[in-house]
mmCIF file with all atom_site columns, C-alpha atoms in Angstrom:
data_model
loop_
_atom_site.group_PDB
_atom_site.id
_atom_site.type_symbol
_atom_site.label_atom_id
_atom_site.label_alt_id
_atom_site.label_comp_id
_atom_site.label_asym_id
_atom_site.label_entity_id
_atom_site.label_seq_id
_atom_site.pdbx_PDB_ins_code
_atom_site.Cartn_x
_atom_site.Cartn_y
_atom_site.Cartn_z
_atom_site.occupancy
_atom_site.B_iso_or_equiv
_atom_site.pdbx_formal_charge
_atom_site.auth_seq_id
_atom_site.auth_comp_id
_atom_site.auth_asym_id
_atom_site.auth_atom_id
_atom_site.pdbx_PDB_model_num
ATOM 1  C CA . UNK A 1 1  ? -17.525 -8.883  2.598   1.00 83.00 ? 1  UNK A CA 1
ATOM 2  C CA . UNK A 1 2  ? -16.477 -5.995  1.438   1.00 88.00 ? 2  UNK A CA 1
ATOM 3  C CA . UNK A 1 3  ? -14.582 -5.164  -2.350  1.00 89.00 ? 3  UNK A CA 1
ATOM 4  C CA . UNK A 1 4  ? -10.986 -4.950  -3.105  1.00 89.00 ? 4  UNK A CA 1
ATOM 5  C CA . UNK A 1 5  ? -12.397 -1.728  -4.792  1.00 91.00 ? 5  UNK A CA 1
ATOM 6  C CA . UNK A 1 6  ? -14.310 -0.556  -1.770  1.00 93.00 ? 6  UNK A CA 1
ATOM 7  C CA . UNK A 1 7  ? -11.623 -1.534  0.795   1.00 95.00 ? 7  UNK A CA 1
ATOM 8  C CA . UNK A 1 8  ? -8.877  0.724   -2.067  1.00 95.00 ? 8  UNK A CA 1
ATOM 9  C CA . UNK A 1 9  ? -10.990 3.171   -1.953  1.00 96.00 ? 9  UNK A CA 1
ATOM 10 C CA . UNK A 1 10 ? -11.422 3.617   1.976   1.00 97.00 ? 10 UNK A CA 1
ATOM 11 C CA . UNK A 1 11 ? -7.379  3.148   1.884   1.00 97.00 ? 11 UNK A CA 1
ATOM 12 C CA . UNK A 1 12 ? -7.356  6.276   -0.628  1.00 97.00 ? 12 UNK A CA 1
ATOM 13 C CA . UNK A 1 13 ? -9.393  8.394   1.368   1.00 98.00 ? 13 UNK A CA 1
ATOM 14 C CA . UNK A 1 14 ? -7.716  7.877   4.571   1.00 97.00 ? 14 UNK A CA 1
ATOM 15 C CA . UNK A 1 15 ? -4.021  8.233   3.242   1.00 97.00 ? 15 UNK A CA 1
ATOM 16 C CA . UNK A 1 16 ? -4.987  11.447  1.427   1.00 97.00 ? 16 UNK A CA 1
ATOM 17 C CA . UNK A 1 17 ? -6.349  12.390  5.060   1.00 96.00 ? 17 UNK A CA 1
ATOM 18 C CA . UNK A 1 18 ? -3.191  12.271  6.103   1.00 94.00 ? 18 UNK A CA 1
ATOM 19 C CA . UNK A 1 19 ? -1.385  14.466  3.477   1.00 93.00 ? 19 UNK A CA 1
ATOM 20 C CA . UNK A 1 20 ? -0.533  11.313  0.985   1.00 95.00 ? 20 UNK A CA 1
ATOM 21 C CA . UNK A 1 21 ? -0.332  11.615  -2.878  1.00 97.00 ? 21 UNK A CA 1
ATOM 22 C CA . UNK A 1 22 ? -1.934  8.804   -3.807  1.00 97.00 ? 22 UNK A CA 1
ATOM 23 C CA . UNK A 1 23 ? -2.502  7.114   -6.853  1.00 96.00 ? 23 UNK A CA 1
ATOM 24 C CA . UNK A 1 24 ? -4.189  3.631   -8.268  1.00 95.00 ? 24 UNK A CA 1
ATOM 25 C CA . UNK A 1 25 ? -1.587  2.248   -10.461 1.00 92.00 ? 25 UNK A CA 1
ATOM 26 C CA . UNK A 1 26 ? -3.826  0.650   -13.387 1.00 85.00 ? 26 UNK A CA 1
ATOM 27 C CA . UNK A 1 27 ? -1.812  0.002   -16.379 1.00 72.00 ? 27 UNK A CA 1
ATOM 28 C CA . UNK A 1 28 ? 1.983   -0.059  -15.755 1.00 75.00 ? 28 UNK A CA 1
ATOM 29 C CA . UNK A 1 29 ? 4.656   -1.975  -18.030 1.00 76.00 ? 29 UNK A CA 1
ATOM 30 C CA . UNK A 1 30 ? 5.663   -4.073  -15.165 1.00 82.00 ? 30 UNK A CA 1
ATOM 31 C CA . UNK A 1 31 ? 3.048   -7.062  -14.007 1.00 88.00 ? 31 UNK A CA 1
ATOM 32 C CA . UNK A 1 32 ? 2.608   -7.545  -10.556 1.00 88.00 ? 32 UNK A CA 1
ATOM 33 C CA . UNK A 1 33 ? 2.812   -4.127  -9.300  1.00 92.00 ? 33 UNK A CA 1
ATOM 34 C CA . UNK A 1 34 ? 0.793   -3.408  -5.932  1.00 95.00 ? 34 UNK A CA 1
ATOM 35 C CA . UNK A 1 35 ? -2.429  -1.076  -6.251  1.00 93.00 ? 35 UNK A CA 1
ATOM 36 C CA . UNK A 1 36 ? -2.057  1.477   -4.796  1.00 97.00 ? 36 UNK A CA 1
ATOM 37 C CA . UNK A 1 37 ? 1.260   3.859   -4.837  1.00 97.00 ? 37 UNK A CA 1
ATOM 38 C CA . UNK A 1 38 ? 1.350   6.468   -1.737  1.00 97.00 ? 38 UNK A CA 1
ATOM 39 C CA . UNK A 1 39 ? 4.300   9.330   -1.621  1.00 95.00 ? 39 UNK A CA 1
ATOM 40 C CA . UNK A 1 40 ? 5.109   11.845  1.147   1.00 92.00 ? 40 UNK A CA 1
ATOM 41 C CA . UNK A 1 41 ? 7.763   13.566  2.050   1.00 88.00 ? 41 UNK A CA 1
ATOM 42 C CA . UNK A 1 42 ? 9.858   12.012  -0.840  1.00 87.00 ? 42 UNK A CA 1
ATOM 43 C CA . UNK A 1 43 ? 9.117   8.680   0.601   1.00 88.00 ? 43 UNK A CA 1
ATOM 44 C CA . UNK A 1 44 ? 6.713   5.911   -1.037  1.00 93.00 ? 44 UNK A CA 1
ATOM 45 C CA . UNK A 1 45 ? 4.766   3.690   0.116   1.00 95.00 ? 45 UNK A CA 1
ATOM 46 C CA . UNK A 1 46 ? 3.198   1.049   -2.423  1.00 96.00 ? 46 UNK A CA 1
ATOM 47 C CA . UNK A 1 47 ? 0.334   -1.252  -1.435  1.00 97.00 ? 47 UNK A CA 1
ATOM 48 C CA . UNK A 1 48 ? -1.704  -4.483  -2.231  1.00 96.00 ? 48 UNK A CA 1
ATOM 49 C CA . UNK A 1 49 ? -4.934  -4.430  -1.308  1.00 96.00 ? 49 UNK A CA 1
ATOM 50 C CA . UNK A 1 50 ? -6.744  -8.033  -0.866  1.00 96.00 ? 50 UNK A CA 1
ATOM 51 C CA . UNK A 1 51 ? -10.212 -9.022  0.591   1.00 93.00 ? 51 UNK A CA 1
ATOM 52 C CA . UNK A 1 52 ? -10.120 -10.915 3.850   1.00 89.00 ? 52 UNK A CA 1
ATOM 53 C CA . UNK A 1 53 ? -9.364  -14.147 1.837   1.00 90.00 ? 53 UNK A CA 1
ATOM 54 C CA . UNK A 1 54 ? -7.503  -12.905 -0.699  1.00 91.00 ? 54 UNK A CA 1
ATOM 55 C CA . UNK A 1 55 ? -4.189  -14.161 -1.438  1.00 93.00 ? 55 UNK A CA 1
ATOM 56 C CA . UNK A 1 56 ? -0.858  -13.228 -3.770  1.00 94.00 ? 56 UNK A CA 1
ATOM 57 C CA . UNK A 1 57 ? -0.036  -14.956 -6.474  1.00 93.00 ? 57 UNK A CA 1
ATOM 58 C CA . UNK A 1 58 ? 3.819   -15.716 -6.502  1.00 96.00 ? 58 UNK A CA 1
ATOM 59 C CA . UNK A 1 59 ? 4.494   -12.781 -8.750  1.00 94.00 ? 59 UNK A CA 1
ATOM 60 C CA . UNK A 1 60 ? 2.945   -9.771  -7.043  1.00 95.00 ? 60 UNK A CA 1
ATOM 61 C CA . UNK A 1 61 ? 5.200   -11.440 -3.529  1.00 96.00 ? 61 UNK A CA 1
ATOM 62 C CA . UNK A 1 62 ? 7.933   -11.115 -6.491  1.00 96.00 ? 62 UNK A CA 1
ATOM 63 C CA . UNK A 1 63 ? 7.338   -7.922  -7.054  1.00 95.00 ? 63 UNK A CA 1
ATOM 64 C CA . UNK A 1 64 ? 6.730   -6.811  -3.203  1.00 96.00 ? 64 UNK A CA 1
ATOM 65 C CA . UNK A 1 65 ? 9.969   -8.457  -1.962  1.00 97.00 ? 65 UNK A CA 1
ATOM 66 C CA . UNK A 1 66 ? 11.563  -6.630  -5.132  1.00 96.00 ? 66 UNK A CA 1
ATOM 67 C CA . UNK A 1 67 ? 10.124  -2.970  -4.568  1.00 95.00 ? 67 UNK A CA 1
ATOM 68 C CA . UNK A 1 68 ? 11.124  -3.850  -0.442  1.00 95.00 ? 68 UNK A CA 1
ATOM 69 C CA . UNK A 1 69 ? 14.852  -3.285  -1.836  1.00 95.00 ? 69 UNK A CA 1
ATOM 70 C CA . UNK A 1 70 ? 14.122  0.313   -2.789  1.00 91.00 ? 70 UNK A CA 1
ATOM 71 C CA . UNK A 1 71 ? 11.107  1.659   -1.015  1.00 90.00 ? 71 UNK A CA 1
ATOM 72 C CA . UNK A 1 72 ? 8.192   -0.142  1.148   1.00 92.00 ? 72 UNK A CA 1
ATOM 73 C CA . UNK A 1 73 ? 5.580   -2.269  -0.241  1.00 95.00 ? 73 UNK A CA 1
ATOM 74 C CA . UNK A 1 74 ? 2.859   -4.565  1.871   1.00 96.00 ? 74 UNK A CA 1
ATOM 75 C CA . UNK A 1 75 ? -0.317  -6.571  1.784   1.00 97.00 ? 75 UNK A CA 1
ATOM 76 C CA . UNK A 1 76 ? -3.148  -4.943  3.132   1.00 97.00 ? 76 UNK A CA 1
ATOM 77 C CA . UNK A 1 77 ? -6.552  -6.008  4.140   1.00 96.00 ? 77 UNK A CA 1
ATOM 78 C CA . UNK A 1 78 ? -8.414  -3.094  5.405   1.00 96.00 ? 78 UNK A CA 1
ATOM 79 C CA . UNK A 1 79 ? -7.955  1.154   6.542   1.00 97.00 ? 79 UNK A CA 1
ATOM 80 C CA . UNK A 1 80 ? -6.628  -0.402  9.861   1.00 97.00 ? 80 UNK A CA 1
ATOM 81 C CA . UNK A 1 81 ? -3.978  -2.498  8.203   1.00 97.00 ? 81 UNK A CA 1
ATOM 82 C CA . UNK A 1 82 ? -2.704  0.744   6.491   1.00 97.00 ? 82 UNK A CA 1
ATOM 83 C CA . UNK A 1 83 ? -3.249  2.598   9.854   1.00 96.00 ? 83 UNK A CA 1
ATOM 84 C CA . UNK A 1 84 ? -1.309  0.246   11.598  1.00 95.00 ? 84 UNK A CA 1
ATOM 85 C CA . UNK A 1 85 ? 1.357   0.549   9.234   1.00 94.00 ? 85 UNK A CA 1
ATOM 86 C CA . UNK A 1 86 ? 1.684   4.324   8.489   1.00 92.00 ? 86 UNK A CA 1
ATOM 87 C CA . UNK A 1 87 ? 2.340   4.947   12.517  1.00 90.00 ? 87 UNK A CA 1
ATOM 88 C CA . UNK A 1 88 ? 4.742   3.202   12.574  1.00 89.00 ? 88 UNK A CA 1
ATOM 89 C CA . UNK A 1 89 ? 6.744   4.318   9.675   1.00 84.00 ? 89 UNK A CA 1
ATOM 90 C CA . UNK A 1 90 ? 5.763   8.054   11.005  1.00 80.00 ? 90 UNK A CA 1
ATOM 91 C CA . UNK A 1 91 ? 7.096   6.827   14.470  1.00 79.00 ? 91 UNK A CA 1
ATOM 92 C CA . UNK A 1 92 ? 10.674  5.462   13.003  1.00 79.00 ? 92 UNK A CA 1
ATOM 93 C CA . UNK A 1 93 ? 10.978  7.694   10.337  1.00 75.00 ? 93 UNK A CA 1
ATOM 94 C CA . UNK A 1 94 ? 10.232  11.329  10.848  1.00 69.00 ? 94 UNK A CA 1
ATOM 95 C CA . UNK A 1 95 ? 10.841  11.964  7.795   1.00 66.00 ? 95 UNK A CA 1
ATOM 96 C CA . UNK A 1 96 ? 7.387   10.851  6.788   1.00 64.00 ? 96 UNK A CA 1
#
């Protein structure tokens, strides 16, 4: 099985291969913030990468269902999760 740091860094790779900023967000002043923090177009895009098994603990879904009122934040498992996602926030929103 593979890393949460492999899998985030797979994730990096292929949002940057689509024209994403992306960033690891390491140390911020808020707990519970997703990993990963993806912007294009003015639009962001924040995600929490887990291993196959993983699961959230109750304050990172605090902090997902909080971020969900401003921008979009998910769970992800693997490239195709994130995939999966982007097309169809590129297909609704052509903004992105």
């Amino acid at each position: 099985m593979k890393s949460e740091q492999t899998i985030q860094h797979e994730i990096i790779n292929f949002l940057r291969s689509r024209d994403y900023f992306v960033t690891k967000l390491i140390a911020t002043t808020t707990n519970g913030i997703p990993d990963l923090l993806a912007v294009k177009n003015g639009q962001a895009l924040f995600f929490e990468v887990k291993r196959e098994n993983g699961e959230l603990s109750k304050l990172q879904k605090y902090r997902i269902d909080e971020i969900n009122e401003y921008a979009v934040a998910v769970v992800v498992r693997s490239v195709t999760d994130v995939e999966e996602i982007i097309n169809r926030i590129e297909f609704f929103n052509p903004y992105f």
